[in-house]
PDB file of C-alpha atoms in Angstrom:
ATOM      1  CA  UNK A  62      -0.071  -9.490 -15.185  1.00 43.00           C
ATOM      2  CA  UNK A  63       1.392  -6.526 -17.550  1.00 46.00           C
ATOM      3  CA  UNK A  64      -0.695  -4.143 -19.117  1.00 46.00           C
ATOM      4  CA  UNK A  65       0.040  -1.031 -21.220  1.00 49.00           C
ATOM      5  CA  UNK A  66      -1.653   1.331 -19.555  1.00 68.00           C
ATOM      6  CA  UNK A  67      -1.003   2.217 -15.973  1.00 75.00           C
ATOM      7  CA  UNK A  68      -4.008   1.631 -13.789  1.00 89.00           C
ATOM      8  CA  UNK A  69      -5.867   4.526 -12.554  1.00 94.00           C
ATOM      9  CA  UNK A  70      -8.941   3.936  -9.782  1.00 97.00           C
ATOM     10  CA  UNK A  71     -11.141   6.329  -8.569  1.00 97.00           C
ATOM     11  CA  UNK A  72     -13.580   6.002  -5.629  1.00 98.00           C
ATOM     12  CA  UNK A  73     -16.142   8.350  -3.946  1.00 97.00           C
ATOM     13  CA  UNK A  74     -13.451  10.717  -2.612  1.00 98.00           C
ATOM     14  CA  UNK A  75     -10.412   9.741  -4.186  1.00 98.00           C
ATOM     15  CA  UNK A  76      -8.199   9.236  -7.175  1.00 98.00           C
ATOM     16  CA  UNK A  77      -5.693   6.538  -7.139  1.00 97.00           C
ATOM     17  CA  UNK A  78      -3.097   6.819  -9.644  1.00 96.00           C
ATOM     18  CA  UNK A  79       0.546   6.060 -10.738  1.00 95.00           C
ATOM     19  CA  UNK A  80       3.159   8.164  -8.296  1.00 95.00           C
ATOM     20  CA  UNK A  81       4.766  10.978 -10.259  1.00 95.00           C
ATOM     21  CA  UNK A  82       7.653  13.287  -9.732  1.00 95.00           C
ATOM     22  CA  UNK A  83       5.160  16.142  -8.154  1.00 96.00           C
ATOM     23  CA  UNK A  84       4.503  13.746  -5.434  1.00 97.00           C
ATOM     24  CA  UNK A  85       8.378  13.380  -4.256  1.00 98.00           C
ATOM     25  CA  UNK A  86       8.061  16.406  -1.436  1.00 98.00           C
ATOM     26  CA  UNK A  87       4.860  15.285   0.156  1.00 98.00           C
ATOM     27  CA  UNK A  88       5.904  11.617  -0.224  1.00 98.00           C
ATOM     28  CA  UNK A  89       9.118  12.762   1.647  1.00 98.00           C
ATOM     29  CA  UNK A  90       7.521  14.158   4.492  1.00 98.00           C
ATOM     30  CA  UNK A  91       5.342  11.588   5.152  1.00 98.00           C
ATOM     31  CA  UNK A  92       8.396   8.658   5.078  1.00 98.00           C
ATOM     32  CA  UNK A  93      10.446  11.174   7.457  1.00 98.00           C
ATOM     33  CA  UNK A  94       7.559  11.210   9.848  1.00 98.00           C
ATOM     34  CA  UNK A  95       8.365   9.121  12.600  1.00 97.00           C
ATOM     35  CA  UNK A  96       4.712   8.720  13.734  1.00 96.00           C
ATOM     36  CA  UNK A  97       4.114   7.341  10.373  1.00 97.00           C
ATOM     37  CA  UNK A  98       7.169   5.024  10.348  1.00 96.00           C
ATOM     38  CA  UNK A  99       6.885   4.121  13.791  1.00 94.00           C
ATOM     39  CA  UNK A 100       5.732   0.396  12.738  1.00 93.00           C
ATOM     40  CA  UNK A 101       8.663  -0.152   9.791  1.00 89.00           C
ATOM     41  CA  UNK A 102      12.036  -1.519  10.789  1.00 85.00           C
ATOM     42  CA  UNK A 103      13.510   1.194   8.867  1.00 89.00           C
ATOM     43  CA  UNK A 104      12.462   3.734  10.882  1.00 92.00           C
ATOM     44  CA  UNK A 105      11.718   7.294   9.202  1.00 97.00           C
ATOM     45  CA  UNK A 106      13.368   7.552   5.548  1.00 97.00           C
ATOM     46  CA  UNK A 107      15.639  10.307   4.455  1.00 97.00           C
ATOM     47  CA  UNK A 108      15.216  12.000   1.282  1.00 98.00           C
ATOM     48  CA  UNK A 109      17.638   9.739  -0.722  1.00 98.00           C
ATOM     49  CA  UNK A 110      15.926   6.711   0.477  1.00 97.00           C
ATOM     50  CA  UNK A 111      12.201   7.974  -0.180  1.00 97.00           C
ATOM     51  CA  UNK A 112      13.559   9.186  -3.590  1.00 97.00           C
ATOM     52  CA  UNK A 113      14.347   5.617  -3.924  1.00 97.00           C
ATOM     53  CA  UNK A 114      11.501   3.999  -2.974  1.00 96.00           C
ATOM     54  CA  UNK A 115       9.446   6.342  -5.509  1.00 96.00           C
ATOM     55  CA  UNK A 116      11.649   5.565  -8.252  1.00 96.00           C
ATOM     56  CA  UNK A 117      10.681   1.650  -7.581  1.00 94.00           C
ATOM     57  CA  UNK A 118       6.892   2.089  -7.168  1.00 94.00           C
ATOM     58  CA  UNK A 119       6.748   4.205 -10.362  1.00 93.00           C
ATOM     59  CA  UNK A 120       8.820   1.452 -12.454  1.00 92.00           C
ATOM     60  CA  UNK A 121       6.419  -1.333 -10.869  1.00 90.00           C
ATOM     61  CA  UNK A 122       3.610   0.503 -12.163  1.00 89.00           C
ATOM     62  CA  UNK A 123       4.835   0.880 -15.704  1.00 88.00           C
ATOM     63  CA  UNK A 124       5.941  -2.386 -15.988  1.00 89.00           C
ATOM     64  CA  UNK A 125       3.269  -4.181 -14.107  1.00 89.00           C
ATOM     65  CA  UNK A 126       0.318  -1.793 -14.757  1.00 88.00           C
ATOM     66  CA  UNK A 127      -0.013  -1.702 -10.953  1.00 90.00           C
ATOM     67  CA  UNK A 128       1.725  -0.511  -7.903  1.00 92.00           C
ATOM     68  CA  UNK A 129       1.267   0.937  -4.718  1.00 95.00           C
ATOM     69  CA  UNK A 130       0.191   4.066  -6.056  1.00 96.00           C
ATOM     70  CA  UNK A 131      -0.702   7.818  -5.081  1.00 97.00           C
ATOM     71  CA  UNK A 132      -3.757   8.182  -3.100  1.00 98.00           C
ATOM     72  CA  UNK A 133      -4.968  12.019  -4.075  1.00 98.00           C
ATOM     73  CA  UNK A 134      -8.279  13.538  -2.497  1.00 98.00           C
ATOM     74  CA  UNK A 135     -10.063  14.054  -5.441  1.00 98.00           C
ATOM     75  CA  UNK A 136     -12.004  17.105  -4.352  1.00 98.00           C
ATOM     76  CA  UNK A 137      -8.541  19.156  -3.835  1.00 98.00           C
ATOM     77  CA  UNK A 138      -5.890  16.924  -5.239  1.00 97.00           C
ATOM     78  CA  UNK A 139      -4.251  16.740  -1.813  1.00 98.00           C
ATOM     79  CA  UNK A 140      -1.434  13.755  -1.930  1.00 98.00           C
ATOM     80  CA  UNK A 141      -2.622  11.656   1.342  1.00 98.00           C
ATOM     81  CA  UNK A 142      -0.439   8.662   0.723  1.00 98.00           C
ATOM     82  CA  UNK A 143      -0.252   5.514  -0.904  1.00 98.00           C
ATOM     83  CA  UNK A 144      -2.024   2.004  -1.315  1.00 98.00           C
ATOM     84  CA  UNK A 145      -2.188  -0.647  -3.722  1.00 97.00           C
ATOM     85  CA  UNK A 146      -0.892  -3.971  -4.877  1.00 97.00           C
ATOM     86  CA  UNK A 147       2.530  -5.762  -5.396  1.00 94.00           C
ATOM     87  CA  UNK A 148       4.518  -8.680  -4.615  1.00 93.00           C
ATOM     88  CA  UNK A 149       6.349  -8.423  -1.454  1.00 93.00           C
ATOM     89  CA  UNK A 150       9.803 -10.540  -1.476  1.00 93.00           C
ATOM     90  CA  UNK A 151       8.852 -12.773   1.588  1.00 95.00           C
ATOM     91  CA  UNK A 152       5.844 -14.103  -0.126  1.00 96.00           C
ATOM     92  CA  UNK A 153       6.760 -13.925  -4.087  1.00 94.00           C
ATOM     93  CA  UNK A 154       3.896 -16.217  -4.847  1.00 95.00           C
ATOM     94  CA  UNK A 155       1.070 -13.775  -3.345  1.00 97.00           C
ATOM     95  CA  UNK A 156       0.049 -10.353  -4.164  1.00 97.00           C
ATOM     96  CA  UNK A 157       0.459  -8.222  -1.406  1.00 97.00           C
ATOM     97  CA  UNK A 158      -2.244  -4.910  -0.735  1.00 98.00           C
ATOM     98  CA  UNK A 159      -0.773  -2.306   1.448  1.00 97.00           C
ATOM     99  CA  UNK A 160      -1.266   1.308   2.167  1.00 97.00           C
ATOM    100  CA  UNK A 161       0.753   4.194   3.849  1.00 98.00           C
ATOM    101  CA  UNK A 162      -1.113   7.340   4.909  1.00 98.00           C
ATOM    102  CA  UNK A 163       0.028  10.874   5.951  1.00 98.00           C
ATOM    103  CA  UNK A 164      -1.362  11.833   9.579  1.00 97.00           C
ATOM    104  CA  UNK A 165      -3.622  14.169   8.177  1.00 97.00           C
ATOM    105  CA  UNK A 166      -5.550  11.663   6.380  1.00 98.00           C
ATOM    106  CA  UNK A 167      -5.731   9.128   9.463  1.00 97.00           C
ATOM    107  CA  UNK A 168      -9.192   8.504  10.975  1.00 96.00           C
ATOM    108  CA  UNK A 169     -11.069   9.542   7.466  1.00 98.00           C
ATOM    109  CA  UNK A 170     -11.751   6.161   6.132  1.00 97.00           C
ATOM    110  CA  UNK A 171      -9.402   6.623   3.479  1.00 98.00           C
ATOM    111  CA  UNK A 172      -7.148   3.492   3.919  1.00 98.00           C
ATOM    112  CA  UNK A 173     -10.361   1.291   3.994  1.00 98.00           C
ATOM    113  CA  UNK A 174     -11.680   3.270   0.539  1.00 98.00           C
ATOM    114  CA  UNK A 175      -8.534   2.940  -0.986  1.00 98.00           C
ATOM    115  CA  UNK A 176      -7.731  -0.826  -0.094  1.00 98.00           C
ATOM    116  CA  UNK A 177     -11.594  -1.994  -1.247  1.00 98.00           C
ATOM    117  CA  UNK A 178     -10.975  -0.109  -4.953  1.00 98.00           C
ATOM    118  CA  UNK A 179      -7.612  -2.151  -5.330  1.00 97.00           C
ATOM    119  CA  UNK A 180      -9.155  -5.257  -3.588  1.00 97.00           C
ATOM    120  CA  UNK A 181     -11.822  -5.073  -6.089  1.00 97.00           C
ATOM    121  CA  UNK A 182      -9.636  -4.305  -8.973  1.00 96.00           C
ATOM    122  CA  UNK A 183      -7.256  -7.270  -7.674  1.00 97.00           C
ATOM    123  CA  UNK A 184     -10.121  -9.780  -7.744  1.00 97.00           C
ATOM    124  CA  UNK A 185     -12.066  -8.603 -10.490  1.00 96.00           C
ATOM    125  CA  UNK A 186      -9.872  -7.287 -13.484  1.00 94.00           C
ATOM    126  CA  UNK A 187      -6.769  -9.331 -12.153  1.00 95.00           C
ATOM    127  CA  UNK A 188      -8.849 -12.646 -11.038  1.00 96.00           C
ATOM    128  CA  UNK A 189      -6.356 -12.834  -8.456  1.00 97.00           C
ATOM    129  CA  UNK A 190      -7.469 -16.036  -6.056  1.00 97.00           C
ATOM    130  CA  UNK A 191      -6.036 -14.401  -2.726  1.00 98.00           C
ATOM    131  CA  UNK A 192      -4.587 -11.183  -1.243  1.00 98.00           C
ATOM    132  CA  UNK A 193      -2.498 -11.009   1.596  1.00 98.00           C
ATOM    133  CA  UNK A 194      -1.586  -7.959   3.975  1.00 98.00           C
ATOM    134  CA  UNK A 195       1.588  -8.141   6.470  1.00 97.00           C
ATOM    135  CA  UNK A 196       2.396  -5.946   9.198  1.00 97.00           C
ATOM    136  CA  UNK A 197       3.645  -6.393  12.736  1.00 96.00           C
ATOM    137  CA  UNK A 198       1.445  -7.082  15.457  1.00 97.00           C
ATOM    138  CA  UNK A 199       1.641  -3.549  17.535  1.00 96.00           C
ATOM    139  CA  UNK A 200       0.176  -2.127  14.120  1.00 96.00           C
ATOM    140  CA  UNK A 201      -3.354  -2.228  14.950  1.00 96.00           C
ATOM    141  CA  UNK A 202      -4.530   0.602  12.994  1.00 95.00           C
ATOM    142  CA  UNK A 203      -3.745  -1.395  10.047  1.00 96.00           C
ATOM    143  CA  UNK A 204      -5.181  -4.750  11.664  1.00 98.00           C
ATOM    144  CA  UNK A 205      -8.316  -2.779  12.036  1.00 97.00           C
ATOM    145  CA  UNK A 206      -8.028  -1.937   8.117  1.00 97.00           C
ATOM    146  CA  UNK A 207      -7.430  -5.524   7.471  1.00 98.00           C
ATOM    147  CA  UNK A 208     -10.274  -6.549   9.531  1.00 98.00           C
ATOM    148  CA  UNK A 209     -12.697  -4.426   7.698  1.00 97.00           C
ATOM    149  CA  UNK A 210     -11.759  -5.744   4.416  1.00 97.00           C
ATOM    150  CA  UNK A 211     -12.727  -9.052   5.133  1.00 98.00           C
ATOM    151  CA  UNK A 212      -9.387 -10.297   5.945  1.00 98.00           C
ATOM    152  CA  UNK A 213      -8.515 -12.917   8.621  1.00 98.00           C
ATOM    153  CA  UNK A 214      -5.165 -14.157  10.239  1.00 98.00           C
ATOM    154  CA  UNK A 215      -3.565 -16.451   7.841  1.00 98.00           C
ATOM    155  CA  UNK A 216       0.001 -16.488   9.442  1.00 97.00           C
ATOM    156  CA  UNK A 217       2.336 -15.538  12.203  1.00 98.00           C
ATOM    157  CA  UNK A 218       5.925 -15.504  10.973  1.00 97.00           C
ATOM    158  CA  UNK A 219       9.266 -14.396  11.550  1.00 96.00           C
ATOM    159  CA  UNK A 220      11.404 -12.792   8.419  1.00 94.00           C
ATOM    160  CA  UNK A 221      14.488 -11.214   8.983  1.00 90.00           C
ATOM    161  CA  UNK A 222      14.282 -11.383  12.715  1.00 90.00           C
ATOM    162  CA  UNK A 223      10.716  -9.404  12.604  1.00 93.00           C
ATOM    163  CA  UNK A 224       7.628 -11.077  13.796  1.00 96.00           C
ATOM    164  CA  UNK A 225       5.008 -10.229  11.468  1.00 96.00           C
ATOM    165  CA  UNK A 226       1.327 -11.191  11.154  1.00 98.00           C
ATOM    166  CA  UNK A 227      -0.236 -11.883   7.732  1.00 98.00           C
ATOM    167  CA  UNK A 228      -3.623 -11.422   6.793  1.00 98.00           C
ATOM    168  CA  UNK A 229      -5.086 -13.062   4.109  1.00 98.00           C
ATOM    169  CA  UNK A 230      -8.790 -13.205   1.973  1.00 98.00           C
ATOM    170  CA  UNK A 231      -9.527 -15.021  -0.745  1.00 97.00           C
ATOM    171  CA  UNK A 232     -11.376 -13.369  -3.960  1.00 91.00           C
TER     172      UNK A 232
END
């Protein structure tokens, strides 16, 4: 649902805002980290691929009013990663909620906090009937976040040779 103003959300500890050029270095460092990218078929991204991804996220946010957005710790402005909603090409009729955080942000509840804010926005402001979240079965950390958010296993599938699990939650 397009809007004229890109969405920024806030939580107790976080600011969830459109990605900006100032995020490029921290975003690229996160995407180049093998631990962060362990569960992605691309593996670590080089700077060019990371910059392309950042540009796509920014364009989507401007066009749709929401996207995968920067997760920033409000107290000190530190870039922690991203979280948000978008349409995944495997499931064009659904909206996916997703997140990726830098290792220094792991284990603090930031993914759950950010995803909760986006989930409330999606079900409330946008009136979406359902959200999905996609990962591979080995990504137990993300699956744990999905379960904390009240998502349940909806589908096991293979896309482009990759076995995935899809969790879903009704609005």
